[in-house]
Amino acid sequence: MLRRALLLLVVFACALAWGQGAPTADPKSGTPPPKSGPPPRSEPIQDPNESSSRDTQIDIRDPDAMPPDMNEGEESGDSDVQEMHPYDPHRAEHNVEVGDFLMRRKSYRAAESRYREALEYKPNDALATFRLAVVLEKTGELDEARQRYQEYLKILPHGPLAAEAKKALARLKPKKDVPKQASRATSPPAETHP
C-alpha cells in the first residue's frame, strides 16, 4: 500500500510539473511574438537615381594619349603575356580520343588540331606527342614529325611505341644529296678511237 501511495504521488507531481511548464495553445492568451525589423544592409542606402552597377562607367580618356602599358584592351605583338591553359588531363585525353577518331576518318588536319590541343592541356603527353608525329608524317610535314618522334623518345625512351618511333625516325632521316648519275639515254655517244 505504501508503494501505491508513493507511485500515485510521483505521477501527480509529474502531471503538475508538466501542466505548469507547458505553453498554452490558446492564441488569445499571452503577448504576440515581436515582429522582426528589416534585414541588415551591408551597404549604406544610396540615392535611388544613382546606378549601383560599375559596368555603366565609361572610360572617356583618349587611348592614344595614354602610355602603351595603360592601354588595357589592346594586344601588342611584343607582349610577354601568353594565354595559359590549366593542366587538365581529362580534356587532353578527350582530345586524343577525338583525334584518333578523326585519324580513322582520314581527316588529318582536324586530328592534328586535336592532338595539338591535347598537348596544350597536358604538355609532355607521350601518346598525344606520338600521334601528332604520325599525323604530321601523313600530311608531309616531315621535319616537325621527326621532332615530335624525338620528343616522344625523350618522354618514354622505352615506352610501348618507342620501337615504332625509332623506325619512323630511321625512315624520316634526312637524305644526303647524292649526285644523280646520267642515264645512258641522255649521255652523249662515246667516242671511238681507231
Tab-separated table of C-alpha atoms in Angstrom:
chain	number	residue	atom	x	y	z
A	1	MET	CA	0.000	0.000	0.000
A	2	LEU	CA	2.862	2.305	0.673
A	3	ARG	CA	4.174	1.571	-2.795
A	4	ARG	CA	0.872	2.541	-4.391
A	5	ALA	CA	0.761	5.807	-2.451
A	6	LEU	CA	4.328	6.611	-3.468
A	7	LEU	CA	3.623	5.785	-7.117
A	8	LEU	CA	0.479	7.936	-7.051
A	9	LEU	CA	2.430	10.819	-5.532
A	10	VAL	CA	5.146	10.617	-8.248
A	11	VAL	CA	2.551	10.545	-11.053
A	12	PHE	CA	0.709	13.517	-9.546
A	13	ALA	CA	3.969	15.512	-9.203
A	14	CYS	CA	4.898	14.826	-12.819
A	15	ALA	CA	1.464	15.871	-14.054
A	16	LEU	CA	1.618	19.081	-12.011
A	17	ALA	CA	5.107	19.943	-13.312
A	18	TRP	CA	4.078	19.243	-16.896
A	19	GLY	CA	0.961	21.396	-16.582
A	20	GLN	CA	2.870	24.411	-15.253
A	21	GLY	CA	5.691	24.343	-17.815
A	22	ALA	CA	3.679	23.661	-20.983
A	23	PRO	CA	2.810	26.662	-23.192
A	24	THR	CA	-0.846	27.217	-23.871
A	25	ALA	CA	-2.294	26.603	-27.308
A	26	ASP	CA	-4.771	29.466	-26.953
A	27	PRO	CA	-3.649	32.304	-29.297
A	28	LYS	CA	-5.589	34.959	-27.395
A	29	SER	CA	-3.705	34.443	-24.195
A	30	GLY	CA	-0.275	35.937	-23.758
A	31	THR	CA	1.508	38.584	-25.797
A	32	PRO	CA	2.134	38.185	-29.539
A	33	PRO	CA	5.713	37.455	-30.634
A	34	PRO	CA	7.727	40.528	-31.570
A	35	LYS	CA	7.919	41.419	-35.260
A	36	SER	CA	11.396	41.405	-36.782
A	37	GLY	CA	12.754	44.562	-38.301
A	38	PRO	CA	14.128	44.961	-41.831
A	39	PRO	CA	17.136	42.792	-42.698
A	40	PRO	CA	20.512	44.379	-42.038
A	41	ARG	CA	22.187	46.038	-45.013
A	42	SER	CA	25.843	45.640	-45.848
A	43	GLU	CA	25.993	48.873	-47.834
A	44	PRO	CA	24.541	52.233	-46.972
A	45	ILE	CA	21.398	53.270	-48.804
A	46	GLN	CA	22.269	55.231	-51.943
A	47	ASP	CA	20.408	57.778	-53.965
A	48	PRO	CA	17.603	55.899	-55.814
A	49	ASN	CA	18.514	57.705	-59.076
A	50	GLU	CA	22.143	56.556	-58.917
A	51	SER	CA	23.142	53.240	-60.514
A	52	SER	CA	24.927	50.712	-58.366
A	53	SER	CA	26.442	48.968	-61.376
A	54	ARG	CA	30.046	49.684	-62.187
A	55	ASP	CA	29.505	48.417	-65.719
A	56	THR	CA	27.858	51.664	-66.663
A	57	GLN	CA	31.031	53.649	-66.038
A	58	ILE	CA	32.679	54.510	-69.344
A	59	ASP	CA	36.306	55.442	-69.777
A	60	ILE	CA	36.285	58.554	-71.935
A	61	ARG	CA	40.063	59.099	-71.957
A	62	ASP	CA	41.844	59.090	-75.296
A	63	PRO	CA	43.672	55.726	-75.581
A	64	ASP	CA	46.330	57.269	-77.862
A	65	ALA	CA	47.225	59.832	-75.210
A	66	MET	CA	47.915	57.171	-72.573
A	67	PRO	CA	51.239	55.378	-72.252
A	68	PRO	CA	51.334	51.952	-74.001
A	69	ASP	CA	51.150	49.999	-70.736
A	70	MET	CA	47.927	51.787	-69.810
A	71	ASN	CA	46.059	50.651	-72.940
A	72	GLU	CA	44.336	47.698	-71.350
A	73	GLY	CA	42.166	46.300	-74.129
A	74	GLU	CA	44.792	46.368	-76.853
A	75	GLU	CA	47.094	43.497	-77.594
A	76	SER	CA	50.620	44.262	-78.631
A	77	GLY	CA	52.775	41.867	-80.599
A	78	ASP	CA	55.796	42.358	-78.317
A	79	SER	CA	53.975	41.352	-75.141
A	80	ASP	CA	55.427	38.602	-72.960
A	81	VAL	CA	51.979	37.571	-71.778
A	82	GLN	CA	50.763	34.283	-73.202
A	83	GLU	CA	47.427	32.599	-72.810
A	84	MET	CA	47.679	29.869	-70.225
A	85	HIS	CA	45.597	26.728	-70.270
A	86	PRO	CA	45.108	24.964	-66.994
A	87	TYR	CA	46.520	21.486	-66.611
A	88	ASP	CA	43.534	19.322	-67.485
A	89	PRO	CA	44.412	15.676	-68.223
A	90	HIS	CA	40.773	14.716	-68.769
A	91	ARG	CA	40.322	17.298	-71.500
A	92	ALA	CA	43.639	16.239	-73.034
A	93	GLU	CA	42.555	12.592	-73.053
A	94	HIS	CA	39.262	13.549	-74.685
A	95	ASN	CA	41.111	15.481	-77.401
A	96	VAL	CA	43.350	12.455	-78.052
A	97	GLU	CA	40.268	10.232	-78.394
A	98	VAL	CA	38.644	12.656	-80.834
A	99	GLY	CA	41.938	12.917	-82.724
A	100	ASP	CA	42.060	9.118	-83.013
A	101	PHE	CA	38.520	9.116	-84.405
A	102	LEU	CA	39.450	11.781	-86.943
A	103	MET	CA	42.570	9.817	-87.933
A	104	ARG	CA	40.439	6.752	-88.696
A	105	ARG	CA	38.250	9.009	-90.858
A	106	LYS	CA	41.428	10.275	-92.606
A	107	SER	CA	40.723	13.857	-91.555
A	108	TYR	CA	44.358	14.555	-90.800
A	109	ARG	CA	44.261	18.343	-90.356
A	110	ALA	CA	41.436	18.113	-87.817
A	111	ALA	CA	43.241	15.289	-85.980
A	112	GLU	CA	46.402	17.400	-85.903
A	113	SER	CA	44.444	20.235	-84.322
A	114	ARG	CA	43.039	17.915	-81.626
A	115	TYR	CA	46.442	16.458	-80.780
A	116	ARG	CA	47.942	19.946	-80.523
A	117	GLU	CA	45.091	20.999	-78.230
A	118	ALA	CA	45.694	17.917	-76.073
A	119	LEU	CA	49.313	18.995	-75.692
A	120	GLU	CA	48.156	22.450	-74.581
A	121	TYR	CA	46.174	20.944	-71.724
A	122	LYS	CA	48.741	18.272	-70.851
A	123	PRO	CA	52.241	19.116	-72.051
A	124	ASN	CA	54.587	16.145	-72.486
A	125	ASP	CA	51.737	13.701	-73.024
A	126	ALA	CA	53.538	10.808	-74.691
A	127	LEU	CA	50.551	9.412	-76.585
A	128	ALA	CA	49.442	12.804	-77.944
A	129	THR	CA	53.036	13.562	-78.978
A	130	PHE	CA	53.394	10.261	-80.824
A	131	ARG	CA	50.016	10.551	-82.562
A	132	LEU	CA	50.799	14.135	-83.581
A	133	ALA	CA	54.037	12.888	-85.129
A	134	VAL	CA	52.129	10.250	-87.103
A	135	VAL	CA	49.662	12.859	-88.394
A	136	LEU	CA	52.452	15.248	-89.323
A	137	GLU	CA	54.182	12.470	-91.242
A	138	LYS	CA	50.972	11.725	-93.143
A	139	THR	CA	50.464	15.393	-94.017
A	140	GLY	CA	54.031	15.722	-95.294
A	141	GLU	CA	55.444	17.904	-92.510
A	142	LEU	CA	58.438	15.652	-92.080
A	143	ASP	CA	60.748	17.970	-90.111
A	144	GLU	CA	58.195	18.565	-87.380
A	145	ALA	CA	57.198	14.888	-87.431
A	146	ARG	CA	60.841	13.952	-86.816
A	147	GLN	CA	60.992	16.448	-83.956
A	148	ARG	CA	57.815	15.014	-82.370
A	149	TYR	CA	59.102	11.430	-82.625
A	150	GLN	CA	62.261	12.568	-80.830
A	151	GLU	CA	60.150	14.267	-78.148
A	152	TYR	CA	58.251	11.012	-77.630
A	153	LEU	CA	61.518	9.139	-77.152
A	154	LYS	CA	62.636	11.745	-74.592
A	155	ILE	CA	59.385	11.307	-72.662
A	156	LEU	CA	59.253	7.489	-72.833
A	157	PRO	CA	62.555	6.093	-74.109
A	158	HIS	CA	61.408	2.502	-73.504
A	159	GLY	CA	57.675	3.084	-73.923
A	160	PRO	CA	55.226	0.889	-75.801
A	161	LEU	CA	55.609	2.911	-79.004
A	162	ALA	CA	59.378	3.501	-78.766
A	163	ALA	CA	60.192	0.868	-81.404
A	164	GLU	CA	57.741	2.443	-83.857
A	165	ALA	CA	59.150	5.909	-83.122
A	166	LYS	CA	62.704	4.677	-83.809
A	167	LYS	CA	61.601	3.067	-87.079
A	168	ALA	CA	59.885	6.283	-88.099
A	169	LEU	CA	62.998	8.312	-87.271
A	170	ALA	CA	65.085	5.967	-89.403
A	171	ARG	CA	62.550	6.316	-92.206
A	172	LEU	CA	62.467	10.131	-91.879
A	173	LYS	CA	66.221	10.526	-91.635
A	174	PRO	CA	67.258	13.453	-93.821
A	175	LYS	CA	68.603	12.063	-97.035
A	176	LYS	CA	72.011	13.233	-98.183
A	177	ASP	CA	72.236	14.798	-101.575
A	178	VAL	CA	73.583	12.109	-103.823
A	179	PRO	CA	74.629	13.323	-107.250
A	180	LYS	CA	72.477	11.708	-109.858
A	181	GLN	CA	74.266	9.688	-112.493
A	182	ALA	CA	73.321	10.465	-116.013
A	183	SER	CA	71.371	7.769	-117.707
A	184	ARG	CA	72.591	6.228	-120.957
A	185	ALA	CA	69.757	7.687	-122.943
A	186	THR	CA	70.777	11.245	-122.193
A	187	SER	CA	74.534	10.786	-122.246
A	188	PRO	CA	76.431	11.711	-125.383
A	189	PRO	CA	77.676	8.840	-127.515
A	190	ALA	CA	81.056	7.510	-126.589
A	191	GLU	CA	83.893	8.411	-128.887
A	192	THR	CA	85.751	5.589	-130.521
A	193	HIS	CA	89.415	5.987	-131.382
A	194	PRO	CA	90.908	3.964	-134.241
